[in-house]
Tab-separated table of C-alpha atoms in Angstrom:
chain	number	residue	atom	x	y	z
D	13	MET	CA	-10.720	-50.354	40.215
D	14	PRO	CA	-13.884	-50.566	37.943
D	15	HIS	CA	-14.826	-53.674	36.233
D	16	SER	CA	-17.561	-54.717	33.718
D	17	CYS	CA	-20.251	-57.114	34.630
D	18	ALA	CA	-22.604	-58.371	31.772
D	19	PHE	CA	-23.182	-61.046	29.174
D	20	PRO	CA	-21.058	-60.289	26.096
D	21	THR	CA	-24.065	-59.592	23.958
D	22	LEU	CA	-25.825	-57.253	26.448
D	23	HIS	CA	-25.215	-53.659	27.403
D	24	ARG	CA	-22.060	-53.456	29.502
D	25	VAL	CA	-22.246	-51.519	32.889
D	26	ALA	CA	-19.042	-50.367	34.702
D	27	LEU	CA	-19.234	-50.969	38.427
D	28	GLU	CA	-17.195	-49.157	41.103
D	29	ALA	CA	-16.989	-50.155	44.640
D	30	ARG	CA	-19.135	-47.392	46.106
D	31	PRO	CA	-21.174	-44.499	44.890
D	32	PRO	CA	-20.128	-40.868	45.675
D	33	ALA	CA	-20.995	-39.848	49.202
D	34	ASP	CA	-23.200	-36.934	47.837
D	35	SER	CA	-25.137	-39.050	45.393
D	36	ASP	CA	-28.812	-38.671	45.104
D	37	ILE	CA	-29.072	-42.112	43.215
D	38	VAL	CA	-31.323	-44.831	44.648
D	39	VAL	CA	-31.813	-48.380	43.467
D	40	LEU	CA	-35.270	-49.441	42.341
D	41	PRO	CA	-35.596	-53.197	42.175
D	42	LEU	CA	-38.254	-54.648	39.712
D	43	ARG	CA	-39.202	-58.045	38.667
D	44	LEU	CA	-40.840	-59.122	35.278
D	45	PHE	CA	-42.353	-62.425	34.788
D	46	HIS	CA	-40.833	-63.384	31.392
D	47	THR	CA	-37.336	-64.214	30.311
D	48	ASP	CA	-36.979	-61.825	27.412
D	49	VAL	CA	-34.110	-59.674	28.363
D	50	LEU	CA	-33.948	-57.720	25.245
D	51	GLU	CA	-37.743	-56.799	25.475
D	52	GLY	CA	-37.258	-55.814	29.185
D	53	ARG	CA	-34.227	-53.626	28.240
D	54	ARG	CA	-36.146	-51.916	25.405
D	55	SER	CA	-39.143	-51.348	27.705
D	56	LEU	CA	-36.985	-49.711	30.312
D	57	HIS	CA	-35.426	-47.380	27.857
D	58	ARG	CA	-38.811	-46.544	26.144
D	59	ILE	CA	-40.589	-45.941	29.350
D	60	LEU	CA	-37.824	-43.996	31.406
D	61	GLY	CA	-35.643	-42.606	28.721
D	62	PRO	CA	-33.072	-40.174	30.315
D	63	ARG	CA	-34.443	-40.729	33.778
D	64	LEU	CA	-32.670	-44.059	33.771
D	65	GLN	CA	-29.190	-43.541	35.276
D	66	GLY	CA	-28.062	-47.161	35.015
D	67	TYR	CA	-29.447	-50.761	35.487
D	68	ARG	CA	-28.477	-54.385	35.943
D	69	ILE	CA	-30.554	-57.208	34.620
D	70	ASP	CA	-30.494	-60.906	35.955
D	71	VAL	CA	-32.400	-63.766	34.576
D	72	ASP	CA	-33.941	-66.067	37.064
D	73	ALA	CA	-34.582	-69.221	34.747
D	74	ALA	CA	-35.843	-71.254	37.548
D	75	ARG	CA	-38.685	-68.793	38.323
D	76	HIS	CA	-39.035	-67.568	34.636
D	77	CYS	CA	-38.487	-63.948	35.573
D	78	ILE	CA	-36.101	-61.108	34.996
D	79	ARG	CA	-34.763	-59.089	37.900
D	80	ILE	CA	-33.817	-55.497	37.157
D	81	GLU	CA	-32.009	-53.138	39.558
D	82	MET	CA	-32.361	-49.555	38.181
D	83	ASN	CA	-30.533	-46.448	39.372
D	84	VAL	CA	-32.767	-43.477	39.266
D	85	ARG	CA	-32.346	-39.995	41.024
D	86	ARG	CA	-34.273	-39.678	44.216
D	87	GLY	CA	-36.124	-36.603	42.927
D	88	GLU	CA	-37.422	-38.485	39.978
D	89	LEU	CA	-38.437	-41.576	41.924
D	90	ALA	CA	-42.153	-40.878	42.085
D	91	ALA	CA	-42.305	-40.089	38.381
D	92	CYS	CA	-40.401	-43.239	37.436
D	93	LEU	CA	-42.704	-45.293	39.545
D	94	ARG	CA	-45.832	-43.700	37.806
D	95	LEU	CA	-44.330	-44.476	34.396
D	96	LEU	CA	-43.221	-47.971	35.247
D	97	THR	CA	-46.599	-48.806	36.723
D	98	ALA	CA	-48.375	-47.553	33.650
D	99	GLY	CA	-45.998	-49.095	31.205
D	100	MET	CA	-45.471	-52.399	32.875
D	101	PRO	CA	-48.576	-53.168	34.862
D	102	CYS	CA	-47.535	-56.772	35.785
D	103	ALA	CA	-44.171	-55.764	37.116
D	104	GLU	CA	-43.378	-56.174	40.812
D	105	PHE	CA	-41.368	-53.658	42.663
D	106	GLY	CA	-39.010	-54.348	45.515
D	107	ARG	CA	-37.710	-52.255	48.346
D	108	ILE	CA	-36.010	-49.014	47.385
D	109	ALA	CA	-32.415	-48.722	48.632
D	110	ARG	CA	-29.080	-46.930	48.524
D	111	PRO	CA	-26.830	-48.410	45.884
D	112	THR	CA	-24.088	-50.768	46.939
D	113	HIS	CA	-22.241	-50.538	43.711
D	114	TRP	CA	-22.123	-47.473	41.321
D	115	MET	CA	-23.365	-48.128	37.838
D	116	HIS	CA	-22.543	-45.814	35.013
């Protein structure tokens, strides 16, 4: 059964247990070294637009950073990486993985 996971003032994302078996969605982790969630969210939408299939944002207050897990299509991964690298030059990327939860 889907449930919602977010702060009440942020965009809500519905999570389901597993993505569909034929899904071409991958998770692209990103870390930004500031704690302005709204600015991070705006930047994602501005840079990726419709390429962004879903995302989850966590704030790591101890390290003064934001962790973002974005869902993008595998075929658009290279384009997304180029756009994010140009639009967020100080961002750090993590290891690309298959989604463990389906965000839509």
